[in-house]
Amino acid sequence: MPYILGLFIAFFISLTGVGAGTLTVPILILFLGVPAPVAVGIGLLFATVVKFILVPAQIVRGNVSWRTLALMLFGGVPGVLVGSLFLKHLVTAGANNVLNGILGAILVGMATYQILYSFRAPNPDKVRRDRASWLTWLMLPVGAEVGFSSAGAGALGSAAILSFTKLEPAQVVGTDIAFGFILSLIGSGAHWSSTQGNTTLLWQLVIGGIFGAGIGTLLSTHIPRRPLRVALWVCLLLLGGQFLVNSYHAHAFL
């Protein structure tokens, strides 16, 4: 089962560009019964492995804007550490229902935003201004979200870059991949050192993910991305709703 899940997740990543941390955590918790802290650590490390393969190619192609990346990291790195500490605090306090509720709220909120954003009509006359300095402050909560849930670096990071810089689409993708890789690397280190990680499960996901990435890469030129991205966000909306329902039922029976 973990091999199939890894294949499925990596397949979606290669076709849509998002999903490494966002998909992994809810799937591990809901379908494999993995404890939330362990699932977040695995999700971050899985995202690190996937993006480690992608980052060098983006650098060679000149698709990484180092100035934009630095501004994002000034806010994102402290944020991911804060998010990791907050998750550790909830686990230590035994607040599992609160943890599941927050994870569900994050997924529902992010999925709803992305679905609405996907159907927004483009405005070709809109002039994009360079407000990259804002990214430092914006990436602080995004980093905290990544540290807490492993989700958000890809989707929210790319949306912020598009909104606050004049970078070309290829640079938006490359810079966001590099940003997500560094946050995932730092976050996975923080989680792996403070929780009992499941190395066997991680490697099973990675092995399945290698095949999934290969299949997705071969089909990427034949399958449109937008419908798949919308389908991905709808799935995450449902998964987030399931987290909220489970948290509510658990609280009601206390």
CSV table of C-alpha atoms in Angstrom, one decimal:
chain,number,residue,atom,x,y,z
A,1,MET,CA,0.0,0.0,0.0
A,2,PRO,CA,2.7,2.6,0.8
A,3,TYR,CA,4.4,2.0,-2.6
A,4,ILE,CA,1.1,2.7,-4.3
A,5,LEU,CA,0.5,5.8,-2.3
A,6,GLY,CA,4.0,7.1,-3.0
A,7,LEU,CA,3.4,6.4,-6.8
A,8,PHE,CA,0.1,8.3,-6.7
A,9,ILE,CA,1.5,11.3,-4.8
A,10,ALA,CA,4.6,11.7,-7.0
A,11,PHE,CA,2.4,11.2,-10.1
A,12,PHE,CA,0.3,14.2,-9.1
A,13,ILE,CA,3.4,16.2,-8.2
A,14,SER,CA,5.0,15.7,-11.6
A,15,LEU,CA,1.7,16.6,-13.4
A,16,THR,CA,0.6,19.6,-11.3
A,17,GLY,CA,3.7,20.8,-9.5
A,18,VAL,CA,2.1,20.7,-6.1
A,19,GLY,CA,1.2,18.0,-3.5
A,20,ALA,CA,4.4,16.7,-2.0
A,21,GLY,CA,3.7,17.8,1.6
A,22,THR,CA,0.0,18.7,1.1
A,23,LEU,CA,-1.2,15.3,-0.1
A,24,THR,CA,1.2,13.1,1.9
A,25,VAL,CA,0.1,14.0,5.4
A,26,PRO,CA,-3.7,13.6,5.2
A,27,ILE,CA,-3.3,10.4,3.2
A,28,LEU,CA,-0.9,8.9,5.8
A,29,ILE,CA,-3.1,9.8,8.7
A,30,LEU,CA,-6.5,8.9,7.2
A,31,PHE,CA,-5.6,5.8,5.2
A,32,LEU,CA,-2.6,4.3,7.0
A,33,GLY,CA,-3.3,5.5,10.6
A,34,VAL,CA,0.1,7.1,11.0
A,35,PRO,CA,0.2,9.5,14.0
A,36,ALA,CA,0.1,13.2,12.9
A,37,PRO,CA,3.6,14.2,14.1
A,38,VAL,CA,5.2,11.2,12.4
A,39,ALA,CA,3.1,11.9,9.2
A,40,VAL,CA,4.2,15.5,9.1
A,41,GLY,CA,7.9,14.5,9.5
A,42,ILE,CA,7.5,11.9,6.7
A,43,GLY,CA,5.7,14.4,4.5
A,44,LEU,CA,8.4,17.0,4.9
A,45,LEU,CA,11.2,14.5,4.2
A,46,PHE,CA,9.4,13.0,1.2
A,47,ALA,CA,8.9,16.6,-0.2
A,48,THR,CA,12.7,17.2,0.4
A,49,VAL,CA,13.7,14.1,-1.6
A,50,VAL,CA,11.3,14.9,-4.5
A,51,LYS,CA,12.4,18.6,-4.7
A,52,PHE,CA,16.1,17.7,-4.3
A,53,ILE,CA,15.8,16.0,-7.7
A,54,LEU,CA,14.2,19.1,-9.2
A,55,VAL,CA,16.3,21.9,-7.7
A,56,PRO,CA,19.6,21.3,-9.6
A,57,ALA,CA,17.8,21.4,-13.0
A,58,GLN,CA,16.1,24.7,-12.1
A,59,ILE,CA,19.5,26.2,-11.0
A,60,VAL,CA,21.2,25.1,-14.2
A,61,ARG,CA,18.4,26.6,-16.3
A,62,GLY,CA,18.7,29.9,-14.5
A,63,ASN,CA,15.2,29.7,-13.1
A,64,VAL,CA,16.0,30.6,-9.5
A,65,SER,CA,15.8,34.3,-8.6
A,66,TRP,CA,18.3,34.4,-5.7
A,67,ARG,CA,17.2,37.8,-4.4
A,68,THR,CA,13.5,36.7,-4.3
A,69,LEU,CA,14.5,33.4,-2.7
A,70,ALA,CA,16.6,35.2,0.0
A,71,LEU,CA,13.7,37.5,0.9
A,72,MET,CA,11.3,34.5,1.2
A,73,LEU,CA,13.7,32.6,3.4
A,74,PHE,CA,14.2,35.5,5.8
A,75,GLY,CA,10.5,34.9,6.8
A,76,GLY,CA,10.0,31.3,5.9
A,77,VAL,CA,12.9,29.8,7.9
A,78,PRO,CA,11.8,31.3,11.3
A,79,GLY,CA,8.2,30.4,10.4
A,80,VAL,CA,8.9,26.8,9.8
A,81,LEU,CA,10.8,26.5,13.1
A,82,VAL,CA,7.9,28.2,15.0
A,83,GLY,CA,5.4,25.8,13.3
A,84,SER,CA,7.5,22.8,14.2
A,85,LEU,CA,7.7,23.9,17.9
A,86,PHE,CA,3.9,24.5,18.0
A,87,LEU,CA,3.2,21.0,16.7
A,88,LYS,CA,5.6,19.6,19.3
A,89,HIS,CA,3.8,21.5,22.0
A,90,LEU,CA,0.4,20.2,21.0
A,91,VAL,CA,1.7,16.6,20.9
A,92,THR,CA,3.4,17.0,24.3
A,93,ALA,CA,0.1,18.4,25.7
A,94,GLY,CA,-1.8,15.4,24.3
A,95,ALA,CA,-4.1,17.7,22.3
A,96,ASN,CA,-4.7,15.3,19.4
A,97,ASN,CA,-8.2,16.5,18.7
A,98,VAL,CA,-7.0,20.1,18.4
A,99,LEU,CA,-4.2,19.0,16.2
A,100,ASN,CA,-6.5,17.2,13.8
A,101,GLY,CA,-8.9,20.1,13.8
A,102,ILE,CA,-6.1,22.6,12.9
A,103,LEU,CA,-4.8,20.3,10.2
A,104,GLY,CA,-8.3,20.0,8.8
A,105,ALA,CA,-8.9,23.8,8.9
A,106,ILE,CA,-5.5,24.4,7.1
A,107,LEU,CA,-6.5,21.9,4.3
A,108,VAL,CA,-10.0,23.3,3.9
A,109,GLY,CA,-8.8,26.9,3.9
A,110,MET,CA,-6.0,26.3,1.4
A,111,ALA,CA,-8.1,24.1,-0.9
A,112,THR,CA,-11.0,26.6,-1.0
A,113,TYR,CA,-8.6,29.5,-1.8
A,114,GLN,CA,-6.9,27.5,-4.6
A,115,ILE,CA,-10.2,26.4,-6.1
A,116,LEU,CA,-11.5,30.0,-6.2
A,117,TYR,CA,-8.1,31.2,-7.5
A,118,SER,CA,-8.2,28.6,-10.3
A,119,PHE,CA,-11.5,30.0,-11.6
A,120,ARG,CA,-10.5,33.6,-11.4
A,121,ALA,CA,-10.6,35.3,-14.8
A,122,PRO,CA,-7.1,36.5,-15.8
A,123,ASN,CA,-6.7,40.3,-16.3
A,124,PRO,CA,-4.2,40.8,-19.2
A,125,ASP,CA,-4.2,44.6,-18.6
A,126,LYS,CA,-3.1,44.4,-15.0
A,127,VAL,CA,0.4,45.8,-14.4
A,128,ARG,CA,2.5,43.7,-12.0
A,129,ARG,CA,4.6,45.7,-9.6
A,130,ASP,CA,7.7,44.5,-7.9
A,131,ARG,CA,6.9,44.3,-4.2
A,132,ALA,CA,9.3,41.5,-3.4
A,133,SER,CA,10.2,43.0,0.0
A,134,TRP,CA,6.7,42.0,1.2
A,135,LEU,CA,7.5,38.4,0.7
A,136,THR,CA,9.6,38.2,3.9
A,137,TRP,CA,6.5,39.0,6.0
A,138,LEU,CA,4.1,36.9,3.9
A,139,MET,CA,6.4,33.8,4.1
A,140,LEU,CA,6.5,33.9,7.9
A,141,PRO,CA,2.9,32.4,8.3
A,142,VAL,CA,3.5,30.2,5.2
A,143,GLY,CA,6.7,28.8,6.8
A,144,ALA,CA,4.7,28.2,10.1
A,145,GLU,CA,2.1,26.3,8.1
A,146,VAL,CA,4.8,24.2,6.5
A,147,GLY,CA,6.4,23.4,9.8
A,148,PHE,CA,3.1,22.5,11.4
A,149,SER,CA,1.4,20.6,8.6
A,150,SER,CA,4.1,20.2,5.8
A,151,ALA,CA,1.6,21.9,3.4
A,152,GLY,CA,1.6,25.2,1.6
A,153,ALA,CA,5.1,25.9,0.4
A,154,GLY,CA,4.4,25.1,-3.2
A,155,ALA,CA,0.9,26.4,-3.7
A,156,LEU,CA,1.0,29.5,-1.5
A,157,GLY,CA,4.6,30.3,-2.3
A,158,SER,CA,4.0,30.4,-6.1
A,159,ALA,CA,0.9,32.5,-5.6
A,160,ALA,CA,2.8,35.0,-3.6
A,161,ILE,CA,5.7,35.2,-6.1
A,162,LEU,CA,3.2,35.8,-8.9
A,163,SER,CA,1.4,38.5,-7.0
A,164,PHE,CA,4.4,40.5,-5.7
A,165,THR,CA,7.2,40.1,-8.3
A,166,LYS,CA,7.7,40.6,-12.0
A,167,LEU,CA,9.4,37.2,-12.4
A,168,GLU,CA,8.7,35.1,-15.5
A,169,PRO,CA,6.6,31.9,-15.0
A,170,ALA,CA,9.7,29.7,-15.3
A,171,GLN,CA,11.4,31.7,-12.6
A,172,VAL,CA,8.3,31.6,-10.4
A,173,VAL,CA,8.4,27.8,-10.6
A,174,GLY,CA,12.1,27.5,-10.1
A,175,THR,CA,12.3,29.9,-7.1
A,176,ASP,CA,9.3,28.3,-5.4
A,177,ILE,CA,10.8,24.8,-5.8
A,178,ALA,CA,14.0,26.0,-4.2
A,179,PHE,CA,12.1,27.7,-1.4
A,180,GLY,CA,10.0,24.6,-0.8
A,181,PHE,CA,13.1,22.4,-0.8
A,182,ILE,CA,14.9,24.5,1.9
A,183,LEU,CA,11.9,24.7,4.1
A,184,SER,CA,11.2,21.0,3.8
A,185,LEU,CA,14.8,20.2,4.6
A,186,ILE,CA,14.8,22.4,7.8
A,187,GLY,CA,11.4,21.3,8.9
A,188,SER,CA,12.1,17.5,8.3
A,189,GLY,CA,15.3,17.9,10.4
A,190,ALA,CA,13.4,19.5,13.2
A,191,HIS,CA,10.6,16.8,13.2
A,192,TRP,CA,12.9,13.8,12.7
A,193,SER,CA,15.0,14.8,15.6
A,194,SER,CA,12.1,15.3,18.0
A,195,THR,CA,9.8,12.4,17.0
A,196,GLN,CA,10.2,8.7,16.3
A,197,GLY,CA,10.3,8.6,12.5
A,198,ASN,CA,9.2,5.6,10.4
A,199,THR,CA,12.2,5.1,8.1
A,200,THR,CA,10.7,2.0,6.5
A,201,LEU,CA,7.5,3.7,5.5
A,202,LEU,CA,9.5,6.7,4.2
A,203,TRP,CA,11.6,4.5,1.9
A,204,GLN,CA,8.5,2.7,0.6
A,205,LEU,CA,6.9,6.0,-0.3
A,206,VAL,CA,10.2,7.2,-2.0
A,207,ILE,CA,10.5,4.0,-4.1
A,208,GLY,CA,6.9,4.2,-5.2
A,209,GLY,CA,7.4,7.9,-5.8
A,210,ILE,CA,10.3,7.3,-8.2
A,211,PHE,CA,8.0,5.3,-10.5
A,212,GLY,CA,5.2,7.7,-10.1
A,213,ALA,CA,7.4,10.7,-11.0
A,214,GLY,CA,8.7,8.8,-14.1
A,215,ILE,CA,5.1,7.9,-15.3
A,216,GLY,CA,3.9,11.5,-14.7
A,217,THR,CA,6.9,13.0,-16.5
A,218,LEU,CA,6.1,10.8,-19.6
A,219,LEU,CA,2.5,11.8,-19.6
A,220,SER,CA,2.9,15.5,-18.6
A,221,THR,CA,2.9,16.7,-22.2
A,222,HIS,CA,-0.4,14.9,-22.9
A,223,ILE,CA,-2.5,15.7,-19.9
A,224,PRO,CA,-3.7,19.3,-19.1
A,225,ARG,CA,-2.6,20.5,-15.7
A,226,ARG,CA,-5.5,22.8,-14.8
A,227,PRO,CA,-8.2,20.2,-14.5
A,228,LEU,CA,-5.9,18.0,-12.5
A,229,ARG,CA,-5.0,20.8,-10.1
A,230,VAL,CA,-8.7,21.5,-9.5
A,231,ALA,CA,-9.3,17.8,-8.9
A,232,LEU,CA,-6.4,17.8,-6.4
A,233,TRP,CA,-7.8,20.7,-4.5
A,234,VAL,CA,-11.3,19.2,-4.4
A,235,CYS,CA,-9.8,16.0,-3.0
A,236,LEU,CA,-7.9,18.0,-0.3
A,237,LEU,CA,-11.1,19.9,0.5
A,238,LEU,CA,-12.8,16.6,1.2
A,239,LEU,CA,-9.8,15.2,3.2
A,240,GLY,CA,-9.7,18.4,5.3
A,241,GLY,CA,-13.4,18.1,5.9
A,242,GLN,CA,-12.9,14.6,7.1
A,243,PHE,CA,-10.3,15.8,9.6
A,244,LEU,CA,-12.8,18.4,10.9
A,245,VAL,CA,-15.6,15.8,11.2
A,246,ASN,CA,-13.3,13.3,13.0
A,247,SER,CA,-12.1,16.0,15.4
A,248,TYR,CA,-15.7,17.1,16.1
A,249,HIS,CA,-16.9,13.6,16.8
A,250,ALA,CA,-13.9,12.8,19.1
A,251,HIS,CA,-14.6,16.0,21.0
A,252,ALA,CA,-18.3,15.2,21.3
A,253,PHE,CA,-17.7,11.8,22.9
A,254,LEU,CA,-15.3,13.2,25.5
